mmCIF file of C-alpha atoms and ligand atoms in Angstrom:
data_model
loop_
_atom_site.group_PDB
_atom_site.id
_atom_site.type_symbol
_atom_site.label_atom_id
_atom_site.label_comp_id
_atom_site.label_asym_id
_atom_site.label_seq_id
_atom_site.Cartn_x
_atom_site.Cartn_y
_atom_site.Cartn_z
ATOM 1 C CA MET A 1 0.000 0.000 0.000
ATOM 2 C CA THR A 2 1.424 3.437 -0.865
ATOM 3 C CA PHE A 3 0.497 6.641 0.872
ATOM 4 C CA LEU A 4 1.921 9.221 -1.498
ATOM 5 C CA LEU A 5 0.077 12.259 -0.168
ATOM 6 C CA LEU A 6 0.902 11.407 3.451
ATOM 7 C CA ASP A 7 4.552 10.959 2.444
ATOM 8 C CA LYS A 8 4.531 14.312 0.670
ATOM 9 C CA LEU A 9 2.841 16.020 3.630
ATOM 10 C CA GLU A 10 5.344 14.587 6.115
ATOM 11 C CA THR A 11 8.338 15.447 3.962
ATOM 12 C CA HIS A 12 7.417 18.857 2.570
ATOM 13 C CA LYS A 13 4.813 20.069 5.109
ATOM 14 C CA GLN A 14 2.955 21.536 2.198
ATOM 15 C CA LEU A 15 0.226 20.381 -0.148
ATOM 16 C CA SER A 16 -1.710 22.151 -2.866
ATOM 17 C CA PHE A 17 -5.432 22.830 -2.410
ATOM 18 C CA GLU A 18 -6.240 19.946 -4.770
ATOM 19 C CA GLU A 19 -3.941 17.574 -2.838
ATOM 20 C CA TRP A 20 -5.601 18.541 0.446
ATOM 21 C CA ARG A 21 -9.012 17.886 -1.083
ATOM 22 C CA LYS A 22 -7.886 14.484 -2.330
ATOM 23 C CA LEU A 23 -6.282 13.555 1.008
ATOM 24 C CA LEU A 24 -9.392 14.595 2.945
ATOM 25 C CA SER A 25 -11.550 12.475 0.638
ATOM 26 C CA GLU A 26 -9.609 9.364 1.780
ATOM 27 C CA LEU A 27 -11.428 9.302 5.117
ATOM 28 C CA ASP A 28 -12.755 5.788 4.570
ATOM 29 C CA SER A 29 -9.598 4.285 3.111
ATOM 30 C CA PRO A 30 -6.508 2.771 4.838
ATOM 31 C CA THR A 31 -5.067 6.312 4.734
ATOM 32 C CA PHE A 32 -7.121 7.128 7.862
ATOM 33 C CA ASP A 33 -5.299 4.495 9.978
ATOM 34 C CA GLU A 34 -1.935 5.312 8.469
ATOM 35 C CA ALA A 35 -2.406 9.051 9.235
ATOM 36 C CA GLN A 36 -3.336 8.136 12.816
ATOM 37 C CA LYS A 37 -0.185 6.009 13.301
ATOM 38 C CA ARG A 38 2.093 8.649 11.834
ATOM 39 C CA ALA A 39 0.446 11.478 13.807
ATOM 40 C CA GLN A 40 0.777 9.633 17.111
ATOM 41 C CA ARG A 41 4.398 8.767 16.362
ATOM 42 C CA LEU A 42 5.211 12.390 15.473
ATOM 43 C CA ALA A 43 3.529 13.757 18.611
ATOM 44 C CA GLN A 44 5.578 11.301 20.698
ATOM 45 C CA GLU A 45 8.799 12.252 18.902
ATOM 46 C CA HIS A 46 8.227 15.922 19.795
ATOM 47 C CA PHE A 47 6.486 15.744 23.166
ATOM 48 C CA GLY A 48 7.138 12.241 24.490
ATOM 49 C CA LEU A 49 4.221 10.783 26.441
ATOM 50 C CA ALA A 50 3.332 14.097 28.116
ATOM 51 C CA ILE A 51 -0.131 15.618 27.826
ATOM 52 C CA TYR A 52 -0.235 19.335 28.625
ATOM 53 C CA LEU A 53 -3.023 20.707 30.779
ATOM 54 C CA ARG A 54 -4.602 24.120 30.236
ATOM 55 C CA GLY A 55 -7.085 25.173 32.916
ATOM 56 C CA ILE A 56 -9.916 27.083 31.276
ATOM 57 C CA VAL A 57 -11.948 29.757 33.057
ATOM 58 C CA GLU A 58 -15.136 30.559 31.144
ATOM 59 C CA PHE A 59 -15.553 33.864 32.887
ATOM 60 C CA THR A 60 -18.292 35.582 30.884
ATOM 61 C CA ASN A 61 -21.076 34.316 28.659
ATOM 62 C CA TYR A 62 -22.197 37.764 27.471
ATOM 63 C CA CYS A 63 -21.678 38.061 23.728
ATOM 64 C CA ARG A 64 -22.370 40.750 21.143
ATOM 65 C CA ASN A 65 -22.162 38.274 18.240
ATOM 66 C CA GLU A 66 -24.583 36.045 16.378
ATOM 67 C CA CYS A 67 -22.579 32.960 15.411
ATOM 68 C CA HIS A 68 -25.502 30.828 14.251
ATOM 69 C CA TYR A 69 -24.020 27.626 15.734
ATOM 70 C CA CYS A 70 -23.278 28.959 19.212
ATOM 71 C CA GLY A 71 -25.492 28.812 22.288
ATOM 72 C CA LEU A 72 -24.014 32.074 23.622
ATOM 73 C CA GLN A 73 -25.258 34.150 20.665
ATOM 74 C CA LYS A 74 -26.793 37.486 21.622
ATOM 75 C CA SER A 75 -30.293 36.550 20.474
ATOM 76 C CA HIS A 76 -30.441 33.576 22.881
ATOM 77 C CA ARG A 77 -32.619 35.557 25.255
ATOM 78 C CA ASP A 78 -33.417 32.739 27.715
ATOM 79 C CA LEU A 79 -29.780 32.199 28.603
ATOM 80 C CA VAL A 80 -28.844 33.289 32.117
ATOM 81 C CA ARG A 81 -25.892 35.624 31.602
ATOM 82 C CA TYR A 82 -22.996 35.900 34.050
ATOM 83 C CA ARG A 83 -19.635 37.596 34.356
ATOM 84 C CA LEU A 84 -17.170 36.504 37.073
ATOM 85 C CA SER A 85 -15.413 39.164 39.148
ATOM 86 C CA GLN A 86 -11.614 39.419 39.198
ATOM 87 C CA GLU A 87 -11.611 37.857 42.663
ATOM 88 C CA GLU A 88 -13.672 34.907 41.408
ATOM 89 C CA ILE A 89 -11.334 34.404 38.436
ATOM 90 C CA LEU A 90 -8.270 34.579 40.698
ATOM 91 C CA ALA A 91 -9.881 32.011 42.993
ATOM 92 C CA CYS A 92 -10.456 29.638 40.041
ATOM 93 C CA CYS A 93 -6.783 29.932 39.046
ATOM 94 C CA GLU A 94 -5.647 29.572 42.661
ATOM 95 C CA LYS A 95 -7.442 26.242 42.830
ATOM 96 C CA GLY A 96 -5.995 25.112 39.511
ATOM 97 C CA HIS A 97 -2.505 26.222 40.520
ATOM 98 C CA ALA A 98 -2.704 24.278 43.787
ATOM 99 C CA LEU A 99 -3.546 21.179 41.726
ATOM 100 C CA GLY A 100 -0.527 21.716 39.480
ATOM 101 C CA LEU A 101 -1.863 23.660 36.487
ATOM 102 C CA ARG A 102 0.519 26.212 34.966
ATOM 103 C CA THR A 103 -1.534 27.597 32.084
ATOM 104 C CA PHE A 104 -4.754 29.523 32.552
ATOM 105 C CA VAL A 105 -7.023 30.152 29.598
ATOM 106 C CA LEU A 106 -9.398 33.050 30.128
ATOM 107 C CA GLN A 107 -12.283 32.531 27.731
ATOM 108 C CA GLY A 108 -15.526 34.330 27.125
ATOM 109 C CA GLY A 109 -18.048 35.573 24.653
ATOM 110 C CA GLU A 110 -17.357 38.948 23.048
ATOM 111 C CA ASP A 111 -18.553 40.750 26.130
ATOM 112 C CA PRO A 112 -18.873 44.513 25.415
ATOM 113 C CA LYS A 113 -18.155 45.261 29.084
ATOM 114 C CA LEU A 114 -14.600 43.848 28.961
ATOM 115 C CA SER A 115 -12.522 47.024 28.870
ATOM 116 C CA ASP A 116 -8.787 46.940 28.227
ATOM 117 C CA GLU A 117 -8.257 48.557 31.603
ATOM 118 C CA TRP A 118 -10.154 45.839 33.463
ATOM 119 C CA LEU A 119 -8.509 43.023 31.496
ATOM 120 C CA CYS A 120 -4.994 44.451 31.882
ATOM 121 C CA GLN A 121 -5.501 44.775 35.618
ATOM 122 C CA LEU A 122 -6.695 41.154 35.759
ATOM 123 C CA ILE A 123 -3.722 39.903 33.711
ATOM 124 C CA ARG A 124 -1.262 41.828 35.901
ATOM 125 C CA ARG A 125 -2.822 40.396 39.051
ATOM 126 C CA LEU A 126 -2.630 36.873 37.612
ATOM 127 C CA THR A 127 0.972 37.171 36.456
ATOM 128 C CA GLN A 128 2.007 38.608 39.838
ATOM 129 C CA ARG A 129 0.204 35.871 41.748
ATOM 130 C CA PHE A 130 1.338 33.046 39.430
ATOM 131 C CA PRO A 131 4.710 34.087 37.956
ATOM 132 C CA ASP A 132 5.411 30.488 36.895
ATOM 133 C CA SER A 133 2.241 30.265 34.803
ATOM 134 C CA ALA A 134 1.175 31.313 31.307
ATOM 135 C CA ILE A 135 -1.936 33.357 30.586
ATOM 136 C CA THR A 136 -3.837 32.518 27.431
ATOM 137 C CA LEU A 137 -6.722 34.683 26.265
ATOM 138 C CA SER A 138 -9.679 33.633 24.153
ATOM 139 C CA LEU A 139 -11.925 36.667 24.015
ATOM 140 C CA GLY A 140 -12.680 36.988 20.333
ATOM 141 C CA GLU A 141 -12.047 39.954 18.088
ATOM 142 C CA ARG A 142 -10.512 43.117 19.539
ATOM 143 C CA SER A 143 -8.525 46.013 18.086
ATOM 144 C CA GLN A 144 -4.792 45.758 17.501
ATOM 145 C CA ALA A 145 -4.273 48.388 20.219
ATOM 146 C CA SER A 146 -6.238 46.237 22.642
ATOM 147 C CA TYR A 147 -4.242 43.091 21.802
ATOM 148 C CA ALA A 148 -1.037 45.136 22.259
ATOM 149 C CA ALA A 149 -2.171 46.404 25.683
ATOM 150 C CA LEU A 150 -3.072 42.870 26.821
ATOM 151 C CA PHE A 151 0.321 41.606 25.657
ATOM 152 C CA ALA A 152 2.083 44.418 27.521
ATOM 153 C CA ALA A 153 0.115 43.432 30.648
ATOM 154 C CA GLY A 154 1.522 39.886 30.394
ATOM 155 C CA ALA A 155 -0.741 37.768 28.144
ATOM 156 C CA ARG A 156 1.390 35.650 25.809
ATOM 157 C CA ARG A 157 -1.042 33.327 24.036
ATOM 158 C CA TYR A 158 -4.313 33.965 22.229
ATOM 159 C CA LEU A 159 -6.815 31.473 20.854
ATOM 160 C CA LEU A 160 -9.047 32.762 18.078
ATOM 161 C CA ARG A 161 -10.434 30.011 15.912
ATOM 162 C CA HIS A 162 -10.870 31.194 12.354
ATOM 163 C CA GLU A 163 -13.930 28.841 12.374
ATOM 164 C CA THR A 164 -13.756 28.361 8.598
ATOM 165 C CA ALA A 165 -11.329 29.620 5.958
ATOM 166 C CA SER A 166 -14.102 29.766 3.374
ATOM 167 C CA HIS A 167 -15.624 33.210 2.954
ATOM 168 C CA SER A 168 -18.879 31.783 1.587
ATOM 169 C CA LEU A 169 -19.269 29.278 4.447
ATOM 170 C CA TYR A 170 -18.337 31.962 6.991
ATOM 171 C CA ARG A 171 -21.220 34.075 5.645
ATOM 172 C CA LYS A 172 -23.689 31.209 6.165
ATOM 173 C CA LEU A 173 -22.552 30.619 9.750
ATOM 174 C CA HIS A 174 -22.467 34.226 11.005
ATOM 175 C CA SER A 175 -24.563 37.380 11.047
ATOM 176 C CA PRO A 176 -24.061 40.011 8.329
ATOM 177 C CA LYS A 177 -22.483 42.256 10.984
ATOM 178 C CA GLN A 178 -19.539 39.870 11.411
ATOM 179 C CA SER A 179 -16.655 40.026 8.974
ATOM 180 C CA PHE A 180 -14.551 37.123 7.736
ATOM 181 C CA PHE A 181 -11.726 39.496 6.835
ATOM 182 C CA ALA A 182 -11.820 41.276 10.196
ATOM 183 C CA ARG A 183 -11.399 37.906 11.952
ATOM 184 C CA LEU A 184 -8.438 36.932 9.785
ATOM 185 C CA ASN A 185 -6.957 40.381 10.303
ATOM 186 C CA CYS A 186 -7.150 39.856 14.071
ATOM 187 C CA LEU A 187 -5.165 36.642 13.696
ATOM 188 C CA TYR A 188 -2.421 38.346 11.708
ATOM 189 C CA ASN A 189 -2.323 41.184 14.273
ATOM 190 C CA LEU A 190 -1.936 38.681 17.131
ATOM 191 C CA LYS A 191 0.889 36.888 15.365
ATOM 192 C CA ALA A 192 2.681 40.160 14.528
ATOM 193 C CA LEU A 193 2.487 41.235 18.184
ATOM 194 C CA GLY A 194 4.346 38.084 19.254
ATOM 195 C CA TYR A 195 1.515 36.038 20.741
ATOM 196 C CA GLN A 196 1.594 32.259 20.484
ATOM 197 C CA THR A 197 -1.499 32.201 18.304
ATOM 198 C CA GLY A 198 -4.195 29.564 18.006
ATOM 199 C CA VAL A 199 -6.547 29.112 15.075
ATOM 200 C CA GLY A 200 -9.116 26.391 14.472
ATOM 201 C CA MET A 201 -12.183 25.225 12.633
ATOM 202 C CA LEU A 202 -15.458 23.501 13.297
ATOM 203 C CA ILE A 203 -15.832 20.083 11.752
ATOM 204 C CA GLY A 204 -19.190 19.484 10.090
ATOM 205 C CA PRO A 205 -21.223 22.659 10.594
ATOM 206 C CA PRO A 206 -24.198 22.859 8.201
ATOM 207 C CA GLY A 207 -23.062 23.390 4.619
ATOM 208 C CA GLN A 208 -19.410 22.397 5.102
ATOM 209 C CA THR A 209 -17.847 20.397 2.253
ATOM 210 C CA LEU A 210 -14.433 18.782 1.823
ATOM 211 C CA GLU A 211 -13.474 21.757 -0.352
ATOM 212 C CA HIS A 212 -14.121 24.052 2.614
ATOM 213 C CA LEU A 213 -11.927 21.861 4.817
ATOM 214 C CA ALA A 214 -9.220 21.853 2.146
ATOM 215 C CA GLN A 215 -9.361 25.671 2.355
ATOM 216 C CA ASP A 216 -8.884 25.385 6.132
ATOM 217 C CA PHE A 217 -5.743 23.299 5.680
ATOM 218 C CA THR A 218 -4.388 25.639 3.029
ATOM 219 C CA PHE A 219 -4.924 28.536 5.443
ATOM 220 C CA ILE A 220 -3.323 26.700 8.405
ATOM 221 C CA GLN A 221 -0.327 25.782 6.253
ATOM 222 C CA ALA A 222 0.174 29.451 5.318
ATOM 223 C CA PHE A 223 -0.506 30.859 8.796
ATOM 224 C CA GLN A 224 1.692 28.430 10.789
ATOM 225 C CA PRO A 225 -0.151 28.712 14.139
ATOM 226 C CA GLU A 226 1.351 27.574 17.431
ATOM 227 C CA MET A 227 -1.979 26.157 18.657
ATOM 228 C CA LEU A 228 -5.058 24.774 16.955
ATOM 229 C CA GLY A 229 -8.534 23.921 18.252
ATOM 230 C CA CYS A 230 -10.577 21.609 16.079
ATOM 231 C CA GLY A 231 -13.746 19.912 17.258
ATOM 232 C CA PRO A 232 -17.017 18.648 15.848
ATOM 233 C CA PHE A 233 -19.941 21.053 15.431
ATOM 234 C CA ILE A 234 -22.668 20.054 17.900
ATOM 235 C CA PRO A 235 -26.133 21.588 17.522
ATOM 236 C CA HIS A 236 -27.629 23.727 20.272
ATOM 237 C CA GLN A 237 -31.396 23.553 20.728
ATOM 238 C CA ALA A 238 -31.864 27.334 20.914
ATOM 239 C CA THR A 239 -30.132 28.082 17.582
ATOM 240 C CA VAL A 240 -31.303 27.931 13.961
ATOM 241 C CA PHE A 241 -29.106 24.825 13.597
ATOM 242 C CA ALA A 242 -31.013 22.939 16.321
ATOM 243 C CA GLY A 243 -32.154 20.100 14.042
ATOM 244 C CA GLU A 244 -28.866 19.708 12.150
ATOM 245 C CA LYS A 245 -26.577 16.671 12.261
ATOM 246 C CA PRO A 246 -23.459 16.978 14.447
ATOM 247 C CA GLY A 247 -20.023 16.884 12.829
ATOM 248 C CA SER A 248 -18.441 13.467 12.287
ATOM 249 C CA VAL A 249 -16.122 12.174 15.012
ATOM 250 C CA ARG A 250 -14.153 10.185 12.439
ATOM 251 C CA LEU A 251 -13.608 13.249 10.244
ATOM 252 C CA THR A 252 -12.573 15.258 13.331
ATOM 253 C CA LEU A 253 -9.995 12.604 14.252
ATOM 254 C CA TYR A 254 -8.712 12.483 10.695
ATOM 255 C CA ALA A 255 -8.399 16.287 10.620
ATOM 256 C CA LEU A 256 -6.473 16.185 13.926
ATOM 257 C CA SER A 257 -4.017 13.633 12.506
ATOM 258 C CA LEU A 258 -3.487 15.760 9.415
ATOM 259 C CA CYS A 259 -2.896 18.861 11.587
ATOM 260 C CA ARG A 260 -0.158 16.977 13.460
ATOM 261 C CA LEU A 261 1.456 15.815 10.202
ATOM 262 C CA LEU A 262 1.406 19.367 8.843
ATOM 263 C CA LEU A 263 2.724 21.003 12.041
ATOM 264 C CA PRO A 264 4.624 18.468 14.166
ATOM 265 C CA GLU A 265 5.243 20.932 17.032
ATOM 266 C CA LEU A 266 1.650 22.155 17.243
ATOM 267 C CA LEU A 267 -0.129 22.383 20.600
ATOM 268 C CA LEU A 268 -3.257 20.473 19.694
ATOM 269 C CA PRO A 269 -6.040 19.894 22.235
ATOM 270 C CA ALA A 270 -8.370 16.937 22.316
ATOM 271 C CA THR A 271 -11.438 19.153 22.670
ATOM 272 C CA THR A 272 -14.392 19.017 25.024
ATOM 273 C CA ALA A 273 -16.697 18.891 21.982
ATOM 274 C CA LEU A 274 -14.951 15.700 20.844
ATOM 275 C CA ARG A 275 -15.358 14.263 24.333
ATOM 276 C CA THR A 276 -19.034 15.292 24.333
ATOM 277 C CA GLN A 277 -19.630 13.373 21.098
ATOM 278 C CA LYS A 278 -17.674 10.298 22.144
ATOM 279 C CA ALA A 279 -16.935 9.146 25.695
ATOM 280 C CA SER A 280 -13.423 8.095 24.679
ATOM 281 C CA GLY A 281 -12.906 11.412 22.823
ATOM 282 C CA TYR A 282 -9.843 12.535 24.796
ATOM 283 C CA LEU A 283 -8.103 9.191 24.327
ATOM 284 C CA GLN A 284 -9.023 8.998 20.661
ATOM 285 C CA GLY A 285 -7.688 12.528 20.253
ATOM 286 C CA ILE A 286 -4.356 11.558 21.842
ATOM 287 C CA LEU A 287 -4.114 8.507 19.581
ATOM 288 C CA HIS A 288 -4.604 10.840 16.598
ATOM 289 C CA GLY A 289 -1.818 13.256 17.570
ATOM 290 C CA CYS A 290 -3.315 15.558 20.243
ATOM 291 C CA ASN A 291 -1.083 16.639 23.137
ATOM 292 C CA VAL A 292 -3.270 19.032 25.162
ATOM 293 C CA ILE A 293 -6.382 18.702 27.353
ATOM 294 C CA MET A 294 -8.220 21.666 28.873
ATOM 295 C CA PRO A 295 -9.828 20.906 32.239
ATOM 296 C CA ASN A 296 -12.501 23.354 33.308
ATOM 297 C CA LEU A 297 -11.772 25.638 36.286
ATOM 298 C CA THR A 298 -15.082 27.527 36.063
ATOM 299 C CA PRO A 299 -17.341 27.183 39.111
ATOM 300 C CA LEU A 300 -20.055 24.620 38.284
ATOM 301 C CA ALA A 301 -22.855 27.146 38.912
ATOM 302 C CA ALA A 302 -21.462 29.315 36.075
ATOM 303 C CA GLN A 303 -20.329 26.437 33.822
ATOM 304 C CA LYS A 304 -23.894 25.270 33.338
ATOM 305 C CA HIS A 305 -24.671 28.613 31.634
ATOM 306 C CA TYR A 306 -21.689 28.340 29.277
ATOM 307 C CA GLN A 307 -23.551 25.965 26.996
ATOM 308 C CA LEU A 308 -22.013 26.445 23.558
ATOM 309 C CA TYR A 309 -23.778 23.291 22.366
ATOM 310 C CA ASP A 310 -26.135 20.653 23.752
ATOM 311 C CA GLY A 311 -24.710 18.064 26.128
ATOM 312 C CA LYS A 312 -21.650 20.050 27.317
ATOM 313 C CA ASP A 313 -20.938 18.498 30.698
ATOM 314 C CA ALA A 314 -21.049 20.857 33.672
ATOM 315 C CA THR A 315 -21.254 18.388 36.546
ATOM 316 C CA LYS A 316 -17.691 17.371 37.449
ATOM 317 C CA THR A 317 -15.517 19.124 39.999
ATOM 318 C CA LEU A 318 -11.961 19.958 38.964
ATOM 319 C CA GLU A 319 -10.563 17.332 41.341
ATOM 320 C CA GLN A 320 -12.836 14.673 39.814
ATOM 321 C CA SER A 321 -11.934 15.673 36.257
ATOM 322 C CA LEU A 322 -8.193 15.618 36.955
ATOM 323 C CA GLU A 323 -8.371 12.226 38.661
ATOM 324 C CA GLU A 324 -10.347 10.786 35.744
ATOM 325 C CA LEU A 325 -7.971 12.299 33.202
ATOM 326 C CA LYS A 326 -4.926 10.959 35.003
ATOM 327 C CA THR A 327 -6.348 7.435 34.956
ATOM 328 C CA GLU A 328 -7.545 7.723 31.363
ATOM 329 C CA VAL A 329 -4.256 8.927 29.895
ATOM 330 C CA ALA A 330 -2.315 6.413 32.013
ATOM 331 C CA SER A 331 -4.365 3.645 30.369
ATOM 332 C CA LEU A 332 -2.578 4.607 27.122
ATOM 333 C CA GLY A 333 0.823 4.897 28.809
ATOM 334 C CA TYR A 334 0.754 8.729 28.793
ATOM 335 C CA HIS A 335 0.980 11.141 31.744
ATOM 336 C CA LEU A 336 -0.354 14.624 32.518
ATOM 337 C CA THR A 337 2.298 17.296 32.893
ATOM 338 C CA CYS A 338 2.440 20.549 34.887
ATOM 339 C CA ASP A 339 4.796 22.101 32.364
ATOM 340 C CA ARG A 340 3.638 25.477 30.939
ATOM 341 C CA GLY A 341 3.959 23.806 27.569
ATOM 342 C CA ASP A 342 5.074 26.727 25.424
ATOM 343 C CA HIS A 343 5.404 26.045 21.734
ATOM 344 C CA PRO A 344 8.987 24.866 21.035
ATOM 345 C CA ARG A 345 9.608 28.054 18.989
ATOM 346 C CA PHE A 346 9.095 29.948 22.270
ATOM 347 C CA VAL A 347 10.844 29.429 25.626
ATOM 348 C CA GLN A 348 10.379 26.031 27.214
ATOM 349 C CA ASN A 349 10.671 25.081 30.878
ATOM 350 C CA ASN A 350 11.552 21.754 32.374
ATOM 351 C CA GLU A 351 8.795 19.228 32.543
ATOM 352 C CA LYS A 352 7.272 18.223 35.870
ATOM 353 C CA ARG A 353 4.845 15.364 36.265
ATOM 354 C CA LEU A 354 1.476 15.829 37.913
HETATM 355 N N1 SAM B 401 -15.681 34.477 21.824
HETATM 356 C C1 SAM B 401 -14.437 33.847 21.601
HETATM 357 C C2 SAM B 401 -14.197 33.641 20.123
HETATM 358 O O1 SAM B 401 -15.010 34.044 19.316
HETATM 359 O O2 SAM B 401 -13.150 33.119 19.772
HETATM 360 C C3 SAM B 401 -14.237 32.552 22.375
HETATM 361 C C4 SAM B 401 -15.448 31.829 22.851
HETATM 362 S S1 SAM B 401 -16.251 30.850 21.619
HETATM 363 C C5 SAM B 401 -17.707 30.419 22.458
HETATM 364 C C6 SAM B 401 -15.249 29.376 21.641
HETATM 365 C C7 SAM B 401 -15.421 28.393 20.503
HETATM 366 O O3 SAM B 401 -16.566 27.583 20.728
HETATM 367 C C8 SAM B 401 -15.664 28.961 19.130
HETATM 368 O O4 SAM B 401 -14.459 29.323 18.540
HETATM 369 C C9 SAM B 401 -16.390 27.828 18.400
HETATM 370 O O5 SAM B 401 -15.563 27.152 17.459
HETATM 371 C C10 SAM B 401 -16.817 26.880 19.530
HETATM 372 N N2 SAM B 401 -18.264 26.585 19.416
HETATM 373 C C11 SAM B 401 -19.274 27.445 19.529
HETATM 374 N N3 SAM B 401 -20.441 26.836 19.277
HETATM 375 C C12 SAM B 401 -20.166 25.547 18.995
HETATM 376 C C13 SAM B 401 -20.959 24.408 18.622
HETATM 377 N N4 SAM B 401 -22.274 24.505 18.484
HETATM 378 N N5 SAM B 401 -20.332 23.234 18.405
HETATM 379 C C14 SAM B 401 -18.992 23.130 18.555
HETATM 380 N N6 SAM B 401 -18.193 24.169 18.875
HETATM 381 C C15 SAM B 401 -18.769 25.369 19.095
#
């Protein structure tokens, strides 16, 4: 059996749009298993058997946007909205830090009340309290001046999924007020400012074709992100996509393997959405080249209102989740690590086991 496109991808780290389309169409051929084996081997070559932890704090579910797939969209009027105070966020990180976490991801909807001043103060307080830890932001689109101020305050990583690299699909998934080009521009601004930058796409939202996914891979190849979040679309009952089919787990796993083959040093989470769709989602993700898991530090009372999609679990305490994760990854021979887990192009600390 020959795997010419996989060989070319591994050797040159570059495929044409047509080659990506062809490779993606091989989902149900032996190429799927071969990509999995190669992706797992590559992840181990670069990161050993360590799985990095990123503690996520979902600190606001207010959002000005209308992403048609997302349960936080502004027009979801029945949603109970919340915004954690700085003290509450610090307490979440304190708990995570005590349990060994050294990366905190502050995520939220595009909350109009999040001023630069408030965020910079929060970041400074976090970096003072946890000088050994990295602060990642995931707060959507902001101005270049805002990203610069947040960087100056101490944030070093930013996750902003591009969602789709197809302009036409982007238009179908978002309100007319949102701009595909503005989102891409934000990503280039983040990169230019020196952030470790994360992109990512939904797998299987309504209307997505293999051509759209081939556009995603062409974009990722050109952008060269440090991090990438890629999970299946899952419908939310309060959105216009309520009755739609969720994205395929198999296609998500295949896409994850291909991401690893394209960017061997990528920080690639096995996402909560993947876990929601398949109980063994984290393990499957690791087997397909993932090297990051993001336990949730948000208080359970708030977590239950951060429902991006149906079925997102908001019942486990952090201690429970970490214990379960430890056992799960150990069943594959892997271990969780407390290392900050910077991208190898950036500074790296010594690894410590959890
Ligand atoms: N507001 C920030 C932003 O726009 O990047 C971060 C928060 S946003 C809720 C986080 C991610 O959730 C999005 O990038 C999107 O890919 C994912 N998401 C939202 N709705 C989803 C759904 N129905 N199924 C799967 N993932 C979803």
